[in-house]
């Protein structure tokens, strides 16, 4: 379902993406509306499903999660038939931050965090590559993060 967004809606969505802790009064001032219409618009956008949740973003390095891995997973022919089994297992692992089903030579792309390369090695051998149907895993370690955002281009 698509919803028509005007410039106020877009500015409102951009503002809450930058800082979801802003009060309705602060949001209203930022987008150029009075408080009541701003609150009603935000409620309408939430009800329409455009706002999926509100979270705080944590610093993974300060939490000791210094290693970020992108793992490209190829499933065997048997594994492709059981993608649900694979994705259910992956969803249960807190180290896996994202899982995407992909087109091309690989079937899935995972973003994984770990405190050390040794911890990732243990995760790789004991869980990821041990899943039934996993044929191949190509892991790429991120040396540094140049850009990270959760903000969608709504403006």
GROMACS .gro file of N, CA, C and O in nm, residues 29-141:
model
  452
   29UNK      N    1   0.796   2.230   1.545
   29UNK     CA    2   0.880   2.347   1.515
   29UNK      C    3   0.975   2.319   1.400
   29UNK      O    4   0.997   2.405   1.314
   30UNK      N    5   1.028   2.198   1.395
   30UNK     CA    6   1.123   2.164   1.290
   30UNK      C    7   1.059   2.155   1.152
   30UNK      O    8   1.119   2.193   1.053
   31UNK      N    9   0.937   2.104   1.145
   31UNK     CA   10   0.873   2.086   1.015
   31UNK      C   11   0.781   2.202   0.976
   31UNK      O   12   0.731   2.205   0.863
   32UNK      N   13   0.757   2.295   1.068
   32UNK     CA   14   0.677   2.412   1.035
   32UNK      C   15   0.527   2.393   1.051
   32UNK      O   16   0.449   2.448   0.973
   33UNK      N   17   0.488   2.315   1.149
   33UNK     CA   18   0.346   2.293   1.179
   33UNK      C   19   0.320   2.327   1.325
   33UNK      O   20   0.413   2.333   1.405
   34UNK      N   21   0.194   2.342   1.360
   34UNK     CA   22   0.160   2.352   1.502
   34UNK      C   23   0.159   2.210   1.559
   34UNK      O   24   0.157   2.112   1.485
   35UNK      N   25   0.157   2.202   1.690
   35UNK     CA   26   0.175   2.074   1.758
   35UNK      C   27   0.065   1.972   1.726
   35UNK      O   28   0.093   1.856   1.696
   36UNK      N   29  -0.062   2.012   1.731
   36UNK     CA   30  -0.172   1.917   1.709
   36UNK      C   31  -0.171   1.856   1.568
   36UNK      O   32  -0.178   1.734   1.554
   37UNK      N   33  -0.160   1.936   1.462
   37UNK     CA   34  -0.154   1.876   1.328
   37UNK      C   35  -0.029   1.789   1.308
   37UNK      O   36  -0.035   1.687   1.240
   38UNK      N   37   0.079   1.827   1.370
   38UNK     CA   38   0.201   1.747   1.361
   38UNK      C   39   0.178   1.610   1.425
   38UNK      O   40   0.213   1.507   1.366
   39UNK      N   41   0.119   1.609   1.543
   39UNK     CA   42   0.090   1.482   1.613
   39UNK      C   43  -0.003   1.395   1.530
   39UNK      O   44   0.018   1.276   1.516
   40UNK      N   45  -0.109   1.456   1.472
   40UNK     CA   46  -0.205   1.380   1.390
   40UNK      C   47  -0.137   1.320   1.267
   40UNK      O   48  -0.162   1.205   1.232
   41UNK      N   49  -0.051   1.398   1.203
   41UNK     CA   50   0.022   1.347   1.086
   41UNK      C   51   0.111   1.229   1.126
   41UNK      O   52   0.116   1.128   1.056
   42UNK      N   53   0.181   1.243   1.237
   42UNK     CA   54   0.269   1.136   1.281
   42UNK      C   55   0.188   1.009   1.313
   42UNK      O   56   0.228   0.899   1.276
   43UNK      N   57   0.075   1.025   1.376
   43UNK     CA   58  -0.011   0.910   1.406
   43UNK      C   59  -0.060   0.845   1.277
   43UNK      O   60  -0.065   0.722   1.266
   44UNK      N   61  -0.096   0.926   1.177
   44UNK     CA   62  -0.143   0.874   1.047
   44UNK      C   63  -0.031   0.797   0.978
   44UNK      O   64  -0.054   0.688   0.923
   45UNK      N   65   0.091   0.850   0.983
   45UNK     CA   66   0.206   0.783   0.920
   45UNK      C   67   0.238   0.651   0.991
   45UNK      O   68   0.270   0.551   0.926
   46UNK      N   69   0.225   0.651   1.123
   46UNK     CA   70   0.246   0.526   1.199
   46UNK      C   71   0.137   0.424   1.165
   46UNK      O   72   0.167   0.307   1.141
   47UNK      N   73   0.011   0.469   1.162
   47UNK     CA   74  -0.100   0.378   1.132
   47UNK      C   75  -0.089   0.321   0.991
   47UNK      O   76  -0.129   0.207   0.966
   48UNK      N   77  -0.032   0.397   0.899
   48UNK     CA   78  -0.015   0.351   0.761
   48UNK      C   79   0.104   0.256   0.748
   48UNK      O   80   0.127   0.201   0.641
   49UNK      N   81   0.181   0.238   0.855
   49UNK     CA   82   0.293   0.145   0.853
   49UNK      C   83   0.423   0.204   0.803
   49UNK      O   84   0.520   0.130   0.783
   50UNK      N   85   0.430   0.335   0.781
   50UNK     CA   86   0.554   0.397   0.736
   50UNK      C   87   0.658   0.401   0.847
   50UNK      O   88   0.777   0.399   0.819
   51UNK      N   89   0.614   0.408   0.971
   51UNK     CA   90   0.705   0.405   1.086
   51UNK      C   91   0.693   0.265   1.146
   51UNK      O   92   0.589   0.230   1.202
   52UNK      N   93   0.800   0.186   1.133
   52UNK     CA   94   0.797   0.047   1.179
   52UNK      C   95   0.834   0.033   1.326
   52UNK      O   96   0.803  -0.067   1.388
   53UNK      N   97   0.904   0.129   1.380
   53UNK     CA   98   0.944   0.122   1.520
   53UNK      C   99   1.035   0.237   1.556
   53UNK      O  100   1.075   0.315   1.470
   54UNK      N  101   1.066   0.247   1.682
   54UNK     CA  102   1.158   0.348   1.732
   54UNK      C  103   1.265   0.276   1.812
   54UNK      O  104   1.234   0.195   1.899
   55UNK      N  105   1.391   0.306   1.781
   55UNK     CA  106   1.503   0.239   1.847
   55UNK      C  107   1.612   0.340   1.881
   55UNK      O  108   1.612   0.451   1.830
   56UNK      N  109   1.704   0.296   1.964
   56UNK     CA  110   1.826   0.372   1.988
   56UNK      C  111   1.938   0.295   1.920
   56UNK      O  112   1.944   0.173   1.930
   57UNK      N  113   2.025   0.367   1.851
   57UNK     CA  114   2.137   0.303   1.783
   57UNK      C  115   2.255   0.298   1.879
   57UNK      O  116   2.292   0.399   1.939
   58UNK      N  117   2.312   0.180   1.893
   58UNK     CA  118   2.424   0.160   1.984
   58UNK      C  119   2.555   0.158   1.908
   58UNK      O  120   2.560   0.124   1.790
   59UNK      N  121   2.663   0.191   1.975
   59UNK     CA  122   2.797   0.190   1.916
   59UNK      C  123   2.856   0.051   1.934
   59UNK      O  124   2.891   0.012   2.045
   60UNK      N  125   2.867  -0.024   1.824
   60UNK     CA  126   2.913  -0.163   1.835
   60UNK      C  127   3.057  -0.171   1.885
   60UNK      O  128   3.091  -0.263   1.960
   61UNK      N  129   3.144  -0.078   1.845
   61UNK     CA  130   3.283  -0.081   1.893
   61UNK      C  131   3.290  -0.062   2.044
   61UNK      O  132   3.365  -0.132   2.112
   62UNK      N  133   3.213   0.032   2.096
   62UNK     CA  134   3.213   0.056   2.240
   62UNK      C  135   3.154  -0.061   2.317
   62UNK      O  136   3.180  -0.077   2.435
   63UNK      N  137   3.074  -0.143   2.248
   63UNK     CA  138   3.019  -0.263   2.309
   63UNK      C  139   3.111  -0.384   2.292
   63UNK      O  140   3.077  -0.494   2.333
   64UNK      N  141   3.227  -0.362   2.228
   64UNK     CA  142   3.323  -0.470   2.211
   64UNK      C  143   3.300  -0.556   2.088
   64UNK      O  144   3.361  -0.661   2.074
   65UNK      N  145   3.210  -0.514   1.999
   65UNK     CA  146   3.185  -0.589   1.876
   65UNK      C  147   3.267  -0.527   1.763
   65UNK      O  148   3.215  -0.455   1.678
   66UNK      N  149   3.396  -0.556   1.764
   66UNK     CA  150   3.492  -0.488   1.676
   66UNK      C  151   3.497  -0.544   1.534
   66UNK      O  152   3.551  -0.480   1.445
   67UNK      N  153   3.443  -0.663   1.513
   67UNK     CA  154   3.452  -0.728   1.382
   67UNK      C  155   3.315  -0.726   1.315
   67UNK      O  156   3.214  -0.761   1.375
   68UNK      N  157   3.314  -0.680   1.190
   68UNK     CA  158   3.192  -0.682   1.109
   68UNK      C  159   3.222  -0.761   0.982
   68UNK      O  160   3.316  -0.730   0.911
   69UNK      N  161   3.142  -0.862   0.956
   69UNK     CA  162   3.162  -0.953   0.844
   69UNK      C  163   3.041  -0.950   0.753
   69UNK      O  164   2.927  -0.949   0.802
   70UNK      N  165   3.064  -0.952   0.625
   70UNK     CA  166   2.959  -0.972   0.527
   70UNK      C  167   2.981  -1.112   0.470
   70UNK      O  168   3.086  -1.139   0.412
   71UNK      N  169   2.886  -1.200   0.494
   71UNK     CA  170   2.900  -1.339   0.450
   71UNK      C  171   2.800  -1.366   0.339
   71UNK      O  172   2.679  -1.343   0.355
   72UNK      N  173   2.852  -1.412   0.225
   72UNK     CA  174   2.769  -1.450   0.112
   72UNK      C  175   2.753  -1.602   0.116
   72UNK      O  176   2.852  -1.674   0.113
   73UNK      N  177   2.630  -1.646   0.125
   73UNK     CA  178   2.601  -1.788   0.145
   73UNK      C  179   2.536  -1.847   0.021
   73UNK      O  180   2.439  -1.790  -0.032
   74UNK      N  181   2.590  -1.958  -0.023
   74UNK     CA  182   2.530  -2.034  -0.133
   74UNK      C  183   2.473  -2.161  -0.074
   74UNK      O  184   2.541  -2.234  -0.002
   75UNK      N  185   2.346  -2.186  -0.104
   75UNK     CA  186   2.280  -2.306  -0.055
   75UNK      C  187   2.287  -2.414  -0.162
   75UNK      O  188   2.288  -2.385  -0.281
   76UNK      N  189   2.290  -2.538  -0.118
   76UNK     CA  190   2.285  -2.649  -0.212
   76UNK      C  191   2.145  -2.654  -0.274
   76UNK      O  192   2.054  -2.585  -0.228
   77UNK      N  193   2.129  -2.735  -0.377
   77UNK     CA  194   1.997  -2.748  -0.440
   77UNK      C  195   1.894  -2.789  -0.334
   77UNK      O  196   1.783  -2.736  -0.329
   78UNK      N  197   1.933  -2.880  -0.246
   78UNK     CA  198   1.845  -2.922  -0.136
   78UNK      C  199   1.820  -2.803  -0.041
   78UNK      O  200   1.709  -2.782   0.005
   79UNK      N  201   1.925  -2.726  -0.015
   79UNK     CA  202   1.913  -2.611   0.074
   79UNK      C  203   1.819  -2.505   0.021
   79UNK      O  204   1.745  -2.443   0.096
   80UNK      N  205   1.822  -2.483  -0.112
   80UNK     CA  206   1.733  -2.384  -0.172
   80UNK      C  207   1.586  -2.420  -0.151
   80UNK      O  208   1.501  -2.333  -0.139
   81UNK      N  209   1.559  -2.548  -0.146
   81UNK     CA  210   1.421  -2.593  -0.124
   81UNK      C  211   1.377  -2.566   0.019
   81UNK      O  212   1.259  -2.564   0.049
   82UNK      N  213   1.473  -2.544   0.108
   82UNK     CA  214   1.442  -2.522   0.250
   82UNK      C  215   1.495  -2.387   0.299
   82UNK      O  216   1.554  -2.377   0.405
   83UNK      N  217   1.472  -2.284   0.219
   83UNK     CA  218   1.517  -2.149   0.257
   83UNK      C  219   1.456  -2.109   0.390
   83UNK      O  220   1.522  -2.045   0.472
   84UNK      N  221   1.334  -2.148   0.417
   84UNK     CA  222   1.268  -2.114   0.542
   84UNK      C  223   1.344  -2.170   0.661
   84UNK      O  224   1.361  -2.101   0.762
   85UNK      N  225   1.394  -2.292   0.649
   85UNK     CA  226   1.472  -2.353   0.757
   85UNK      C  227   1.600  -2.273   0.781
   85UNK      O  228   1.637  -2.245   0.895
   86UNK      N  229   1.667  -2.234   0.673
   86UNK     CA  230   1.790  -2.155   0.684
   86UNK      C  231   1.760  -2.019   0.748
   86UNK      O  232   1.827  -1.979   0.843
   87UNK      N  233   1.660  -1.948   0.697
   87UNK     CA  234   1.632  -1.814   0.749
   87UNK      C  235   1.583  -1.818   0.893
   87UNK      O  236   1.611  -1.727   0.971
   88UNK      N  237   1.512  -1.923   0.932
   88UNK     CA  238   1.469  -1.935   1.072
   88UNK      C  239   1.589  -1.950   1.164
   88UNK      O  240   1.594  -1.888   1.272
   89UNK      N  241   1.686  -2.030   1.123
   89UNK     CA  242   1.807  -2.046   1.204
   89UNK      C  243   1.882  -1.914   1.215
   89UNK      O  244   1.923  -1.873   1.324
   90UNK      N  245   1.897  -1.846   1.104
   90UNK     CA  246   1.971  -1.719   1.100
   90UNK      C  247   1.902  -1.614   1.186
   90UNK      O  248   1.968  -1.537   1.257
   91UNK      N  249   1.770  -1.610   1.184
   91UNK     CA  250   1.696  -1.511   1.262
   91UNK      C  251   1.715  -1.531   1.412
   91UNK      O  252   1.703  -1.436   1.489
   92UNK      N  253   1.748  -1.650   1.454
   92UNK     CA  254   1.767  -1.677   1.597
   92UNK      C  255   1.905  -1.637   1.648
   92UNK      O  256   1.928  -1.636   1.769
   93UNK      N  257   1.997  -1.606   1.558
   93UNK     CA  258   2.134  -1.573   1.598
   93UNK      C  259   2.151  -1.422   1.616
   93UNK      O  260   2.141  -1.347   1.519
   94UNK      N  261   2.179  -1.375   1.736
   94UNK     CA  262   2.192  -1.230   1.758
   94UNK      C  263   2.312  -1.168   1.685
   94UNK      O  264   2.312  -1.048   1.658
   95UNK      N  265   2.411  -1.248   1.649
   95UNK     CA  266   2.527  -1.196   1.577
   95UNK      C  267   2.491  -1.151   1.436
   95UNK      O  268   2.560  -1.069   1.376
   96UNK      N  269   2.386  -1.209   1.380
   96UNK     CA  270   2.343  -1.175   1.244
   96UNK      C  271   2.249  -1.056   1.253
   96UNK      O  272   2.137  -1.067   1.303
   97UNK      N  273   2.295  -0.941   1.203
   97UNK     CA  274   2.216  -0.820   1.209
   97UNK      C  275   2.122  -0.807   1.089
   97UNK      O  276   2.016  -0.746   1.100
   98UNK      N  277   2.164  -0.862   0.975
   98UNK     CA  278   2.081  -0.856   0.855
   98UNK      C  279   2.095  -0.985   0.777
   98UNK      O  280   2.202  -1.046   0.776
   99UNK      N  281   1.988  -1.022   0.709
   99UNK     CA  282   1.989  -1.138   0.619
   99UNK      C  283   1.906  -1.100   0.497
   99UNK      O  284   1.789  -1.064   0.511
  100UNK      N  285   1.967  -1.107   0.380
  100UNK     CA  286   1.900  -1.074   0.255
  100UNK      C  287   1.905  -1.193   0.162
  100UNK      O  288   2.013  -1.252   0.144
  101UNK      N  289   1.794  -1.229   0.103
  101UNK     CA  290   1.791  -1.329  -0.004
  101UNK      C  291   1.830  -1.253  -0.131
  101UNK      O  292   1.774  -1.147  -0.159
  102UNK      N  293   1.924  -1.307  -0.207
  102UNK     CA  294   1.980  -1.233  -0.320
  102UNK      C  295   1.963  -1.306  -0.453
  102UNK      O  296   1.937  -1.426  -0.456
  103UNK      N  297   1.980  -1.232  -0.560
  103UNK     CA  298   1.988  -1.287  -0.694
  103UNK      C  299   2.135  -1.305  -0.726
  103UNK      O  300   2.221  -1.238  -0.670
  104UNK      N  301   2.166  -1.392  -0.820
  104UNK     CA  302   2.305  -1.409  -0.861
  104UNK      C  303   2.360  -1.542  -0.816
  104UNK      O  304   2.287  -1.637  -0.788
  105UNK      N  305   2.493  -1.547  -0.804
  105UNK     CA  306   2.558  -1.675  -0.773
  105UNK      C  307   2.543  -1.717  -0.628
  105UNK      O  308   2.556  -1.834  -0.596
  106UNK      N  309   2.517  -1.623  -0.540
  106UNK     CA  310   2.496  -1.655  -0.399
  106UNK      C  311   2.348  -1.636  -0.366
  106UNK      O  312   2.279  -1.560  -0.430
  107UNK      N  313   2.303  -1.707  -0.263
  107UNK     CA  314   2.161  -1.705  -0.227
  107UNK      C  315   2.126  -1.606  -0.116
  107UNK      O  316   2.014  -1.557  -0.110
  108UNK      N  317   2.222  -1.580  -0.026
  108UNK     CA  318   2.195  -1.493   0.089
  108UNK      C  319   2.316  -1.406   0.118
  108UNK      O  320   2.430  -1.447   0.097
  109UNK      N  321   2.289  -1.289   0.170
  109UNK     CA  322   2.393  -1.200   0.219
  109UNK      C  323   2.362  -1.172   0.365
  109UNK      O  324   2.251  -1.129   0.399
  110UNK      N  325   2.460  -1.197   0.451
  110UNK     CA  326   2.444  -1.174   0.594
  110UNK      C  327   2.540  -1.065   0.640
  110UNK      O  328   2.654  -1.058   0.593
  111UNK      N  329   2.495  -0.982   0.733
  111UNK     CA  330   2.585  -0.889   0.803
  111UNK      C  331   2.594  -0.940   0.945
  111UNK      O  332   2.492  -0.952   1.014
  112UNK      N  333   2.717  -0.968   0.986
  112UNK     CA  334   2.743  -1.035   1.114
  112UNK      C  335   2.841  -0.952   1.195
  112UNK      O  336   2.937  -0.898   1.140
  113UNK      N  337   2.820  -0.944   1.326
  113UNK     CA  338   2.916  -0.877   1.414
  113UNK      C  339   2.968  -0.978   1.516
  113UNK      O  340   2.898  -1.072   1.554
  114UNK      N  341   3.091  -0.954   1.558
  114UNK     CA  342   3.155  -1.040   1.658
  114UNK      C  343   3.260  -0.959   1.732
  114UNK      O  344   3.311  -0.859   1.678
  115UNK      N  345   3.296  -1.000   1.852
  115UNK     CA  346   3.399  -0.926   1.925
  115UNK      C  347   3.538  -0.940   1.864
  115UNK      O  348   3.616  -0.845   1.865
  116UNK      N  349   3.568  -1.059   1.811
  116UNK     CA  350   3.701  -1.086   1.755
  116UNK      C  351   3.687  -1.176   1.632
  116UNK      O  352   3.582  -1.237   1.611
  117UNK      N  353   3.796  -1.186   1.555
  117UNK     CA  354   3.795  -1.279   1.442
  117UNK      C  355   3.784  -1.423   1.491
  117UNK      O  356   3.721  -1.506   1.426
  118UNK      N  357   3.840  -1.452   1.606
  118UNK     CA  358   3.831  -1.586   1.662
  118UNK      C  359   3.684  -1.619   1.694
  118UNK      O  360   3.638  -1.730   1.668
  119UNK      N  361   3.613  -1.523   1.747
  119UNK     CA  362   3.470  -1.544   1.776
  119UNK      C  363   3.393  -1.567   1.646
  119UNK      O  364   3.304  -1.653   1.641
  120UNK      N  365   3.427  -1.491   1.540
  120UNK     CA  366   3.361  -1.516   1.412
  120UNK      C  367   3.397  -1.654   1.358
  120UNK      O  368   3.311  -1.725   1.305
  121UNK      N  369   3.523  -1.692   1.373
  121UNK     CA  370   3.566  -1.825   1.328
  121UNK      C  371   3.483  -1.934   1.398
  121UNK      O  372   3.434  -2.028   1.332
  122UNK      N  373   3.463  -1.922   1.527
  122UNK     CA  374   3.382  -2.018   1.602
  122UNK      C  375   3.237  -2.018   1.550
  122UNK      O  376   3.178  -2.124   1.529
  123UNK      N  377   3.182  -1.900   1.529
  123UNK     CA  378   3.046  -1.887   1.476
  123UNK      C  379   3.038  -1.953   1.337
  123UNK      O  380   2.944  -2.028   1.309
  124UNK      N  381   3.137  -1.926   1.254
  124UNK     CA  382   3.139  -1.980   1.118
  124UNK      C  383   3.140  -2.132   1.119
  124UNK      O  384   3.058  -2.196   1.054
  125UNK      N  385   3.234  -2.192   1.193
  125UNK     CA  386   3.249  -2.338   1.190
  125UNK      C  387   3.139  -2.411   1.268
  125UNK      O  388   3.093  -2.516   1.225
  126UNK      N  389   3.099  -2.357   1.381
  126UNK     CA  390   3.006  -2.429   1.468
  126UNK      C  391   2.859  -2.404   1.437
  126UNK      O  392   2.773  -2.485   1.476
  127UNK      N  393   2.828  -2.292   1.370
  127UNK     CA  394   2.687  -2.264   1.344
  127UNK      C  395   2.659  -2.242   1.195
  127UNK      O  396   2.582  -2.317   1.137
  128UNK      N  397   2.718  -2.140   1.135
  128UNK     CA  398   2.681  -2.104   0.999
  128UNK      C  399   2.709  -2.215   0.898
  128UNK      O  400   2.620  -2.261   0.829
  129UNK      N  401   2.832  -2.260   0.890
  129UNK     CA  402   2.865  -2.362   0.790
  129UNK      C  403   2.812  -2.499   0.829
  129UNK      O  404   2.806  -2.589   0.745
  130UNK      N  405   2.769  -2.515   0.953
  130UNK     CA  406   2.714  -2.644   0.998
  130UNK      C  407   2.565  -2.658   0.966
  130UNK      O  408   2.510  -2.767   0.983
  131UNK      N  409   2.502  -2.551   0.920
  131UNK     CA  410   2.359  -2.560   0.886
  131UNK      C  411   2.338  -2.654   0.768
  131UNK      O  412   2.413  -2.648   0.670
  132UNK      N  413   2.237  -2.738   0.773
  132UNK     CA  414   2.208  -2.825   0.658
  132UNK      C  415   2.175  -2.739   0.535
  132UNK      O  416   2.104  -2.639   0.545
  133UNK      N  417   2.228  -2.778   0.421
  133UNK     CA  418   2.199  -2.707   0.297
  133UNK      C  419   2.297  -2.597   0.263
  133UNK      O  420   2.294  -2.544   0.153
  134UNK      N  421   2.386  -2.560   0.356
  134UNK     CA  422   2.486  -2.457   0.325
  134UNK      C  423   2.597  -2.524   0.245
  134UNK      O  424   2.665  -2.614   0.293
  135UNK      N  425   2.613  -2.478   0.121
  135UNK     CA  426   2.715  -2.534   0.032
  135UNK      C  427   2.845  -2.457   0.039
  135UNK      O  428   2.952  -2.514   0.038
  136UNK      N  429   2.833  -2.324   0.046
  136UNK     CA  430   2.953  -2.240   0.039
  136UNK      C  431   2.927  -2.109   0.113
  136UNK      O  432   2.815  -2.056   0.110
  137UNK      N  433   3.030  -2.058   0.180
  137UNK     CA  434   3.021  -1.928   0.246
  137UNK      C  435   3.147  -1.850   0.211
  137UNK      O  436   3.258  -1.898   0.231
  138UNK      N  437   3.128  -1.733   0.155
  138UNK     CA  438   3.239  -1.641   0.129
  138UNK      C  439   3.225  -1.525   0.226
  138UNK      O  440   3.127  -1.451   0.221
  139UNK      N  441   3.325  -1.509   0.313
  139UNK     CA  442   3.320  -1.405   0.415
  139UNK      C  443   3.413  -1.291   0.377
  139UNK      O  444   3.526  -1.314   0.334
  140UNK      N  445   3.364  -1.169   0.396
  140UNK     CA  446   3.442  -1.049   0.370
  140UNK      C  447   3.441  -0.966   0.498
  140UNK      O  448   3.334  -0.931   0.548
  141UNK      N  449   3.561  -0.937   0.550
  141UNK     CA  450   3.571  -0.857   0.672
  141UNK      C  451   3.576  -0.709   0.636
  141UNK      O  452   3.648  -0.669   0.544
   0.00000   0.00000   0.00000
